[in-house]
XYZ file of C-alpha atoms in Angstrom:
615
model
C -7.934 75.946 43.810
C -8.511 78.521 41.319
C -10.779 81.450 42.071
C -13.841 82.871 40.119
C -13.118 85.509 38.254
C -14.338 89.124 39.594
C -15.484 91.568 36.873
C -17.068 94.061 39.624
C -15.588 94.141 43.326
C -17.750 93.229 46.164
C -17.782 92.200 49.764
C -16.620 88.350 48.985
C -13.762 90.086 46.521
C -12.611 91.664 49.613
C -13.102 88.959 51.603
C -11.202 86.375 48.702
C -8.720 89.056 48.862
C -7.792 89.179 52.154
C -7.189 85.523 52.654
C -5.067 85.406 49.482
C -2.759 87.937 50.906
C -2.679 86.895 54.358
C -1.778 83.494 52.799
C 0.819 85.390 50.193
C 2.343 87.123 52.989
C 2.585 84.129 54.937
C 5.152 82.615 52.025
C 6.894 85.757 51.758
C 7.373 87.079 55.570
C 10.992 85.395 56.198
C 12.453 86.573 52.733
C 10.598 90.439 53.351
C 12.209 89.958 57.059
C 15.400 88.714 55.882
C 15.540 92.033 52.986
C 14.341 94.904 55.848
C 17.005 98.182 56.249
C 14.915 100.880 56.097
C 13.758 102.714 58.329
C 15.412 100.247 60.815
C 17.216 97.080 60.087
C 15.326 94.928 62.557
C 14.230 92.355 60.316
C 10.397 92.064 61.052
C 8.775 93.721 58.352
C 7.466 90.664 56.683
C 5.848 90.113 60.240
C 4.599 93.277 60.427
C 2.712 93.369 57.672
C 1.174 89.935 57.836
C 0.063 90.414 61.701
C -1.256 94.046 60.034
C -3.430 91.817 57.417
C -4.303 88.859 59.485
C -5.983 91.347 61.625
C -7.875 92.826 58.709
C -9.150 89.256 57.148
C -10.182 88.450 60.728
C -12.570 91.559 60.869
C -13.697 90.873 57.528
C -14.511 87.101 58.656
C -16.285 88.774 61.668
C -18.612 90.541 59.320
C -19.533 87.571 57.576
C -19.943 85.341 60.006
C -22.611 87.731 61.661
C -24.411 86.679 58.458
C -24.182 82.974 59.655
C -24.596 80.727 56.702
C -28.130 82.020 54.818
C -27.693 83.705 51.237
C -27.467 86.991 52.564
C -24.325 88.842 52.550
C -22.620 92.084 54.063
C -22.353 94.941 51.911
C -19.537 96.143 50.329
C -19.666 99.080 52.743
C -19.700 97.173 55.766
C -16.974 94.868 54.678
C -14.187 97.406 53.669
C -14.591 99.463 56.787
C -13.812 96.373 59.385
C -11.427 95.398 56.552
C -9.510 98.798 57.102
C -10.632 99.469 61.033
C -9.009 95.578 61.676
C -5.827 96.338 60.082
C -5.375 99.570 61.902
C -6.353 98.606 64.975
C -3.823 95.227 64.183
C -1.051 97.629 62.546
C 2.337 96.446 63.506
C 4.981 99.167 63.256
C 5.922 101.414 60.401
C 4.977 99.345 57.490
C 2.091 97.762 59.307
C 0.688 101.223 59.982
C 1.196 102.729 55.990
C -0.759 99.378 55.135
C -3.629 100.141 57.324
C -3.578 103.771 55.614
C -3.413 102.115 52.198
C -6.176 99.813 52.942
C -8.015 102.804 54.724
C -8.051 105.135 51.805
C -9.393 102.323 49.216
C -12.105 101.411 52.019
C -13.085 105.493 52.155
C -13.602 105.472 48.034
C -15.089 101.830 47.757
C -17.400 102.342 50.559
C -18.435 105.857 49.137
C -18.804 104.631 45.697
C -21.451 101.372 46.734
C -23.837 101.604 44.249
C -27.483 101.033 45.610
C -28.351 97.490 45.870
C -25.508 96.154 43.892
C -22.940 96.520 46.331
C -20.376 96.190 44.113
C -18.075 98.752 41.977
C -16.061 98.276 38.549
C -12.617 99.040 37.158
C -13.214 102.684 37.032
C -14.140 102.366 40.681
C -11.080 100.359 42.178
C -8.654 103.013 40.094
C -9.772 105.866 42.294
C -9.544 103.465 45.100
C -5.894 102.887 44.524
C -5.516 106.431 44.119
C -6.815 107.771 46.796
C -5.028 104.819 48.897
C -1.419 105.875 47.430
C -2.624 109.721 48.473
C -3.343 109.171 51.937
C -0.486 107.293 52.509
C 1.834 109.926 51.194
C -0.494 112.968 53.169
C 0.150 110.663 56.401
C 3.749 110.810 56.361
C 5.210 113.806 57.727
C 8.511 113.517 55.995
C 7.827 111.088 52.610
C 11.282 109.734 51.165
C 11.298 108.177 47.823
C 12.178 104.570 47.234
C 9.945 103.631 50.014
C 6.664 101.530 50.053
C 5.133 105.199 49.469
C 6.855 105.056 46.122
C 5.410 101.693 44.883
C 2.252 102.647 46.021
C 1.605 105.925 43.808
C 3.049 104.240 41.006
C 0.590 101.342 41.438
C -1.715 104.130 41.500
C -0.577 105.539 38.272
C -0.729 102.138 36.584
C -3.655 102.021 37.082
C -5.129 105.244 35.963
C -4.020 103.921 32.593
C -5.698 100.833 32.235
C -9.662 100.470 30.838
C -11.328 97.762 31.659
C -12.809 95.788 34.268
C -11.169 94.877 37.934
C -8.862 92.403 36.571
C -7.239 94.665 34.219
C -7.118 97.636 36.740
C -5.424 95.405 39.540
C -2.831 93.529 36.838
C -1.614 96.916 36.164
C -1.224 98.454 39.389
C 0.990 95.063 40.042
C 3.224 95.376 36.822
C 3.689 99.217 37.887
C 4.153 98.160 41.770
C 6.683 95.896 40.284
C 8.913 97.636 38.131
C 8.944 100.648 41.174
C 9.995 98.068 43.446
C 12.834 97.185 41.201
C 13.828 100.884 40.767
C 14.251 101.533 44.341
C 17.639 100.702 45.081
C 18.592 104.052 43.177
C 16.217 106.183 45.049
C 17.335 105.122 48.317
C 20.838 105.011 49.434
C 20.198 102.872 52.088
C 19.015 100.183 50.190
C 21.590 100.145 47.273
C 24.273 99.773 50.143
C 22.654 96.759 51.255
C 21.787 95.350 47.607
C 18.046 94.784 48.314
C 14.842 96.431 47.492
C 12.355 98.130 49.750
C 11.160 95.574 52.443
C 7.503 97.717 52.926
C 7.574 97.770 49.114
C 7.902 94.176 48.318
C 5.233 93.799 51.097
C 2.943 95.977 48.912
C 3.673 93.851 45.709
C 2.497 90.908 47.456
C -0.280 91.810 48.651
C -1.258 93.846 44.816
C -0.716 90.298 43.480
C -2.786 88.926 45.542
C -5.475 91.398 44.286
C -5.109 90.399 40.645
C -5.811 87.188 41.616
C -8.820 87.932 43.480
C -9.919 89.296 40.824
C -8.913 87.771 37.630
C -8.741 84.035 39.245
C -5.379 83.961 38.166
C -3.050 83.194 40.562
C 0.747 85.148 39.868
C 3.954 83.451 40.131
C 5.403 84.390 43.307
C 8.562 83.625 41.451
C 7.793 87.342 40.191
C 7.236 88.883 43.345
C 10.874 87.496 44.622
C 12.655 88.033 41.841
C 12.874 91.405 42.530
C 14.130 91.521 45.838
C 16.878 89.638 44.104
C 17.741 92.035 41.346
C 20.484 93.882 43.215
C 21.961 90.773 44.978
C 25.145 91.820 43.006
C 26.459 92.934 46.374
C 27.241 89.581 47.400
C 24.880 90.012 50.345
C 24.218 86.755 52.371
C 21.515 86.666 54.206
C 19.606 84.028 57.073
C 15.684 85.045 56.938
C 15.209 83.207 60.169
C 18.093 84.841 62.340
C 17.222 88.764 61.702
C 18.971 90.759 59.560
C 23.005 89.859 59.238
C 25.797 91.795 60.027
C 26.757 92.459 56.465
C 23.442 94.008 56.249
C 23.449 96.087 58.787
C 27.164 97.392 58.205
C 25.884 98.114 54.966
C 23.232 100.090 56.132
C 25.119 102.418 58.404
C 28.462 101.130 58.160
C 31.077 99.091 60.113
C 30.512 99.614 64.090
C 33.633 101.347 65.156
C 34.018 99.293 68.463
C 32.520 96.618 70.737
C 30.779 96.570 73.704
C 28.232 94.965 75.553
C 24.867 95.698 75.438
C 21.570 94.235 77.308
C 20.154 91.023 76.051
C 17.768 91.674 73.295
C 14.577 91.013 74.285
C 10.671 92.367 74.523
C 8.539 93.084 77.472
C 4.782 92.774 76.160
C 2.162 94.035 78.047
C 1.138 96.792 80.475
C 5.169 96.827 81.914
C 6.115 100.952 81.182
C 9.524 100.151 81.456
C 12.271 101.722 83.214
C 10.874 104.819 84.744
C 7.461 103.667 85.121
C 5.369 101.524 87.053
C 2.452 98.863 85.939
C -0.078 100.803 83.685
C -3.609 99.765 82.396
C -6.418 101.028 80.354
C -9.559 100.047 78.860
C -10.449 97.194 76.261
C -13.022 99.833 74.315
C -12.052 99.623 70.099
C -14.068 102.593 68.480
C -13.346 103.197 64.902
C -10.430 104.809 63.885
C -8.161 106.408 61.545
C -4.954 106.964 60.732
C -3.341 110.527 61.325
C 0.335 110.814 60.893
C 2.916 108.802 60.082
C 6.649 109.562 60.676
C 9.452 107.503 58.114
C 12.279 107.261 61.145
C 16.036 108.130 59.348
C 18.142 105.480 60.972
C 21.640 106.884 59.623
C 20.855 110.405 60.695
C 23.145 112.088 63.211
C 23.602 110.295 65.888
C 22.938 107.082 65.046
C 26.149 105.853 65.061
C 26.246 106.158 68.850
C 23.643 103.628 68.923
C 20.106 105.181 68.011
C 17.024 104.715 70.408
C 17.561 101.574 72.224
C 13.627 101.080 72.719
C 10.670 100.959 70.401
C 7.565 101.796 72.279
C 3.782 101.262 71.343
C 0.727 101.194 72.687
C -3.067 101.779 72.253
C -4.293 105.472 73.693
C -7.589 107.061 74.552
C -7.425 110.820 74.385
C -8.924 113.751 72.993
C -7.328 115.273 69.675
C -5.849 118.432 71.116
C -4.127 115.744 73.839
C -2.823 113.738 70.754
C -1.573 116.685 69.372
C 0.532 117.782 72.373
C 1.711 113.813 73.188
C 2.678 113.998 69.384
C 5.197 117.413 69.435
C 6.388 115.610 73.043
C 7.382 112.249 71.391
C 8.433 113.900 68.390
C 11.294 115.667 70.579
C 12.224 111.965 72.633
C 12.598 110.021 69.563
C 12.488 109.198 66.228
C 9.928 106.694 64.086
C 7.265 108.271 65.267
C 3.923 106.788 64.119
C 0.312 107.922 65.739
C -2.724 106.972 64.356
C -6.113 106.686 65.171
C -8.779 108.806 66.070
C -12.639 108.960 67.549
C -11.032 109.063 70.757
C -8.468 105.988 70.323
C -5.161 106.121 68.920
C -2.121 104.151 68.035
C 1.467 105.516 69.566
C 4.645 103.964 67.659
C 7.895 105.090 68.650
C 11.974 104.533 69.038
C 13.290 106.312 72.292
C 15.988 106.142 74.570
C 14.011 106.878 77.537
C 10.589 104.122 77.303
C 9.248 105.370 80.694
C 9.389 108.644 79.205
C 7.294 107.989 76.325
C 4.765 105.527 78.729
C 4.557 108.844 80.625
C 3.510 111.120 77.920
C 0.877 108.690 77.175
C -0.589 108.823 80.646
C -0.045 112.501 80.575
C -2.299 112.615 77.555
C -4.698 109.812 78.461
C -4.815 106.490 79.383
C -2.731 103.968 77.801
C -3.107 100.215 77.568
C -1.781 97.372 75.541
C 1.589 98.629 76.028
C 4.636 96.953 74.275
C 8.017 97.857 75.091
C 10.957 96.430 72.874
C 15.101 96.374 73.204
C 16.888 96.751 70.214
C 19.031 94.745 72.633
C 22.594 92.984 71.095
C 23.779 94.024 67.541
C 21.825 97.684 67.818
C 19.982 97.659 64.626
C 21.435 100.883 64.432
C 25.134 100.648 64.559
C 25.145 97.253 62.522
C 26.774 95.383 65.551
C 26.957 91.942 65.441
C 24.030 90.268 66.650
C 25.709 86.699 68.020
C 22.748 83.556 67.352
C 21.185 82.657 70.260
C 21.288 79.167 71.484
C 17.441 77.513 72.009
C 16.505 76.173 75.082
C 15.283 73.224 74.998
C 11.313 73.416 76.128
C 9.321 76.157 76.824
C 5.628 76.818 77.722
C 3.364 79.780 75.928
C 0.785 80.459 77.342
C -2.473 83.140 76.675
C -3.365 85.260 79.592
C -6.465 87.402 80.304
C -4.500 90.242 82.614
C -1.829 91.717 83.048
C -1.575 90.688 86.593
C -1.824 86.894 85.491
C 0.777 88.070 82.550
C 3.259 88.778 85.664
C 2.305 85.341 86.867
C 2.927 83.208 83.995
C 5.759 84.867 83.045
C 7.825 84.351 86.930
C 7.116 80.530 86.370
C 9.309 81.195 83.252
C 6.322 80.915 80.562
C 6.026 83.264 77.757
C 2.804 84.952 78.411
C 0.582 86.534 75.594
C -1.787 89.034 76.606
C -5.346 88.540 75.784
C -7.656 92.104 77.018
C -11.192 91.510 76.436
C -12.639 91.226 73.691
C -9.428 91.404 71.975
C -8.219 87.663 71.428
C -4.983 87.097 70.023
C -4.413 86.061 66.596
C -2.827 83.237 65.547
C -0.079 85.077 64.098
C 0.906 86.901 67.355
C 0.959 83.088 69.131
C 3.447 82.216 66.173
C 5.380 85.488 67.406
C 5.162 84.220 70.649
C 6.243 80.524 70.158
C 9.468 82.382 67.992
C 10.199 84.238 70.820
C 9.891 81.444 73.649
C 13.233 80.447 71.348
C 12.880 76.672 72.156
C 13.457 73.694 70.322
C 9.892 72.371 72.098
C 7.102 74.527 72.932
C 4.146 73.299 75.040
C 0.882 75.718 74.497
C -1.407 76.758 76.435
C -4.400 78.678 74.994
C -6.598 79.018 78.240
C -9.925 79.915 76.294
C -11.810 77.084 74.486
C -12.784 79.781 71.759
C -9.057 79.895 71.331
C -8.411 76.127 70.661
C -9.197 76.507 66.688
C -6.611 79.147 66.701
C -3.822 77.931 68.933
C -4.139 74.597 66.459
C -3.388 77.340 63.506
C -0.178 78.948 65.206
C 0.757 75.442 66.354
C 0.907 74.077 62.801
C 2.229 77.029 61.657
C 5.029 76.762 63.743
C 6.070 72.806 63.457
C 6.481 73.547 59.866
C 9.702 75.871 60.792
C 10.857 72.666 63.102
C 9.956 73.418 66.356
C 8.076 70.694 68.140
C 4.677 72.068 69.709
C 2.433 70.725 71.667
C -0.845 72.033 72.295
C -2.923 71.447 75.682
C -6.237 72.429 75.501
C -6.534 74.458 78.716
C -10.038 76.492 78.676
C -9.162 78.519 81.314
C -6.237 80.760 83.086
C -5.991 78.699 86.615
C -6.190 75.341 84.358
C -3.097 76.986 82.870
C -1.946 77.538 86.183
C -2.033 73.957 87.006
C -0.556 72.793 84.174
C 2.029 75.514 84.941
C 2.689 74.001 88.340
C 3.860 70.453 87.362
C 5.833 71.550 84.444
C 9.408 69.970 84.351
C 11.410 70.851 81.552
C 13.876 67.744 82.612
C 11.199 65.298 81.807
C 10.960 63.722 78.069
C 8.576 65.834 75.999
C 5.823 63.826 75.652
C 5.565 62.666 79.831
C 6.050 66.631 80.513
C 2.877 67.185 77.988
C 1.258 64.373 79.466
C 1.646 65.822 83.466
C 0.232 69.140 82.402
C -2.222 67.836 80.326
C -3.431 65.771 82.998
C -3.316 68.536 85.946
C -5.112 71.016 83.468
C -8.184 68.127 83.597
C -8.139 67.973 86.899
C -8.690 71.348 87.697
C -12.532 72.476 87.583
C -12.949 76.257 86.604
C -15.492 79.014 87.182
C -16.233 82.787 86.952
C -17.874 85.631 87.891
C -19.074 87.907 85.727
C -21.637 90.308 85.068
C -24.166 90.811 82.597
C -24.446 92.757 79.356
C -27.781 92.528 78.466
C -30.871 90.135 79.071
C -29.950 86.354 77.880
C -31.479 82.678 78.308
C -28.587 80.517 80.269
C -28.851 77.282 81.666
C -29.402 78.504 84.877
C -32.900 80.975 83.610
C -33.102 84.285 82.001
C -30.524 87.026 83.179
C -31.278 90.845 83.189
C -28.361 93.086 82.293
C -26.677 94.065 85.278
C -26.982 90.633 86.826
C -24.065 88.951 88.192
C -23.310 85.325 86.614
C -21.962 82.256 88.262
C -20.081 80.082 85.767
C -19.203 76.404 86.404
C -16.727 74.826 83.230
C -18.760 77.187 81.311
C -22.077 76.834 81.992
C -24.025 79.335 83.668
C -25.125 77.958 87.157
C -25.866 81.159 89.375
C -27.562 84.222 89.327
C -27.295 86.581 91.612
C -27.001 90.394 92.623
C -24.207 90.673 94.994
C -20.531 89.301 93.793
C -19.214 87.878 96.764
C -22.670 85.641 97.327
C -22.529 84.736 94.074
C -18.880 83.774 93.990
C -19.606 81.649 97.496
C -22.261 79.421 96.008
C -20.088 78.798 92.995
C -17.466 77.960 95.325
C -19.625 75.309 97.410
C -21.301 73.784 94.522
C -17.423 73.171 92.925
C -16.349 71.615 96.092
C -19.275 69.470 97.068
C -17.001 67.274 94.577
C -13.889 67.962 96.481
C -11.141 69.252 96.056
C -7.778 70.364 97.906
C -6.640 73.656 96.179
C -8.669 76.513 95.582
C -7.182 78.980 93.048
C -8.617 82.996 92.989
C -7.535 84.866 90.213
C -9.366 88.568 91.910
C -10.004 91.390 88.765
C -9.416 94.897 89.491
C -12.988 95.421 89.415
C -14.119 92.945 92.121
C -15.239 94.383 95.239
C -12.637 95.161 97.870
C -12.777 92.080 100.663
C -14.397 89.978 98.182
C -11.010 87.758 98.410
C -10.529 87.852 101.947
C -14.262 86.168 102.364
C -13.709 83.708 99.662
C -10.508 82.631 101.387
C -12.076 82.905 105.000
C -14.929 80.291 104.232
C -12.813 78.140 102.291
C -10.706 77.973 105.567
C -13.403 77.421 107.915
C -16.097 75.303 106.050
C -13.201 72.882 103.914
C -10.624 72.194 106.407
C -8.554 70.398 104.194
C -8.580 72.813 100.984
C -5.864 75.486 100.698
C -6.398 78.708 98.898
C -3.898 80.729 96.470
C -5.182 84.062 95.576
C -3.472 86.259 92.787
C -4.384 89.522 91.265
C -5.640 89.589 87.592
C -5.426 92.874 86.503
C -8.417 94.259 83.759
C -8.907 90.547 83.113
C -12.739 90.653 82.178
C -14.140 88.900 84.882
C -14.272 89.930 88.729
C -13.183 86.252 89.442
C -11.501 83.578 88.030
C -11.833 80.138 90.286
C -10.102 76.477 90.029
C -10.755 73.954 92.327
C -8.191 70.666 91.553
């Protein structure tokens, strides 16, 4: 459907915007994947930078749905802060993070430039936006190298300090300039004219600028334009598969033929609070103050010392530390690896690196603060680095993903062979990350298992999303972890599809759930009015005690969900219950339900003190 025209930019421009590139980037992610070399040739930069904007459109969508559905509307202000605090916060590795900067810098001038009541700004307006966007990209960067996204940017920027007239004409310039930079960047970097493709952050950028003009024109561009240049250098005879990573001829091409064999670890990525090698189990808190990016570090993936393989790990994970603590994990990093990327500030911060040593790096984080959300990744088979073959992996046949509220639970689910996604609080996956996940799982089926009901709407999303690339999904609507668990529990990957589906689905409704929890602030529930501070009984939802002491609370939940029966308790215990509070659970299941048996497991920073299933 075509889309009204913008002559000024306001908060639903940004909002119209960001679901035309999200959807844009969508299209485009396999070919951007399929074209990546620079800085490494890992083939995800298409990924990257649509996980990078999905998170930005769903902070936007936040903001408006605060509104609810009367005629008011956020402000212009409001909007292109969450716009550029969601994609920062979301920013997925190198080219994720200069897109947060981009989108940061246009939200500084647009915000700054609201006029009065309006809430809106004009041509002249969204030209110093783009400006100052291109500039702090380029200031972030440490080392800037030509022929890079940074490059399409500033001459999108320049573009569009030539056009008069309103938003439409501003943003159809800084496309057609975006667009003939992209084209020219084969002979600025080497890199890329040895691989015969264009920029991969680059023809990210374009996509998203088109998507721009159309949000503000109500024009929609040809996407045969964005493509065609990422095929104007295809004279090297280049063949590439978008959904298998970037090929061998690519790679060789970026830093030549590999000069032997060997073996290597199975690729593969550890997501979580896992430190890797030298580390033990790490966790931190959920808090998400605004932020800003700081540095940014272009990695050099044919430097020196590459051809012996490059950093075999790229680390990342969320930090809360001072600045001068930043500053000191930064010049530590700096000397462990390469790619470097940290960004944030206010307090929390954004660490992006490719070492050797992961534990290392994990450890300079906890040296500096505490560290959570961590994500540790093997370059694995076919080092990105050395342009080794990467053989294709055969699929298994049926997997199970499954979203998990700790890290403890993540260690759960993932033993019983699921791939686990790691939900903290207040910080629910996207449906793009579930589509990572259900890539990863590497299966020709997938069953799903989204363990929040406020998840269902987007587990449907990732689950559509993935049957159109083949796989078959099925999604079971599981509305908590320990109905996950007992779906978990009958799963037989020998049984046909659609019995195995209908086992779990059947042992997930079985299985009554609870928690405890404790207040925020003062709120009507079903079971009265709550003070903040209060400790919460929940029954399938439904508040049905209130209390003051955990454990008491957590008993007469427990009595009230077996007055129905039942002959398995399941306690999921959070690392902020009180100490014993298990042990008492367990004890008077034991002696008051002689036929129930308990299984307790720890949860990790899983939001509630208890999770409880009775089946």
């Amino acid at each position: 459907m075509a889309q009204v025209p913008q002559t000024f930019f306001d908060a639903l421009a940004v909002r119209t915007w960001c679901g035309l590139a999200l959807g844009a980037l969508g299209r485009a992610r396999e070919e951007i994947d399929a074209i990546n070399v620079y800085p490494v040739a890992d083939g995800d930069t298409g990924t990257n930078l649509y996980l990078t904007l999905e998170s930005a459109a769903t902070a936007v969508e936040a903001v408006f749905a605060g509104y609810g559905t009367g005629t008011q509307e956020p402000s212009l202000a409001d909007t292109v802060r969450a716009m550029a605090h969601g994609a920062l916060i979301g920013a997925r590795g190198n080219s994720g993070t200069i897109l947060a900067q981009l989108l940061r810098g246009m939200a500084q001038v647009l915000a700054a430039r609201e006029a009065g009541e309006a809430s809106r700004i004009d041509g002249a307006g969204l030209r110093l936006a783009l400006r100052r966007a291109a500039d702090s990209a380029r200031e972030a960067v440490a080392h800037p190298v030509e022929g890079t996204v940074l490059t399409v940017a500033s001459a999108a920027a320049d573009a569009a300090e030539g056009a008069e007239g309103d938003c439409g004409t501003v943003a159809r310039a800084a496309y057609d300039g975006a667009r003939a930079a992209l084209a020219a960047t084969p002979g600025q970097l080497a890199v890329l004219q040895r691989a015969g493709v264009v920029d991969a952050g680059g023809r990210g950028l374009v996509t998203v600028l088109g998507a721009l003009v159309e949000a503000c024109t109500g024009e929609a561009v040809r996407e045969a334009e964005g493509a065609r240049e990422a095929g104007a250098v295809r004279e090297a005879g280049v063949v590439r598969e978008a959904a298998a990573g970037p090929s061998r001829a690519v790679s060789e091409a970026v830093c030549g033929a590999p000069s032997g064999s060997g073996s290597a670890p199975a690729s593969g990525s550890v997501t979580g609070f896992r430190s890797g090698p030298a580390t033990g189990s790490l966790s931190g808190p959920g808090s998400d103050p605004h932020a800003r990016v700081d540095a940014v570090r272009e990695g050099e993936p044919c430097a020196e010392g590459a051809g012996d393989g490059g950093p075999a790990y790229e680390v990342i994970y969320l930090l809360e530390a001072g600045d001068g603590a930043v500053a000191r994990l930064r010049e530590r990093l700096d000397v462990l690896g390469d790619s470097l990327v940290v960004v944030g500030g206010d307090g929390l911060w954004n660490v992006h690196v490719h070492v050797d040593d992961a534990g290392a790096a994990v450890e300079a984080g906890v040296e500096a603060g505490r560290p959570y959300r961590i994500r540790i990744t093997h370059f694995g088979l076919g080092d990105v680095h050395t342009g080794g073959e990467r053989p294709p992996r055969e699929r298994v046949q049926r997997a199970v993903v499954a979203v998990v509220p700790g890290e403890g639970l993540a260690g759960l689910y993932t033993e019983a062979g699921a791939t686990a996604v790691l939900a903290r609080p207040g910080e629910p996956p996207a449906s793009g990350e579930l589509v990572q996940a259900v890539r990863r799982a590497h299966a020709r089926e997938v069953v799903l298992l989204p363990n929040d009901a406020e998840l269902r709407h987007t587990a449907a999303a990732a689950a559509e999303q993935a049957r159109t690339e083949g796989i078959r999904v099925a999604l079971i609507p599981t509305r908590s972890a320990v109905q996950g668990i007992a779906a978990l529990a009958v799963h037989e990957p020998e049984r046909r599809f659609d019995e195995d589906v209908v086992q779990m689905t059947s042992a997930a409704g079985a299985t009554r759930y609870a928690e405890v929890l404790v207040a925020e602030h003062q709120s009507w529930t079903t079971a009265g009015i709550c003070q903040a501070g209060d400790v919460l009984g929940l029954i399938d939802g439904d508040v049905a005690v209130i209390g003051a002491d955990v454990t008491a609370v957590a008993e007469t939940v427990l009595d009230r969900m077996l007055q129905a029966g039942g002959e398995l308790v399941t306690l999921v215990v959070g690392d902020e219950a009180p100490a014993g509070a298990a042990d008492r659970l367990e004890a008077r299941v034991r002696e008051s339900y002689l036929a129930v048996d308990t299984a307790v497991y720890p949860g990790g920073r899983q939001g509630a003190l208890l999770l409880i299933g009775v089946e």
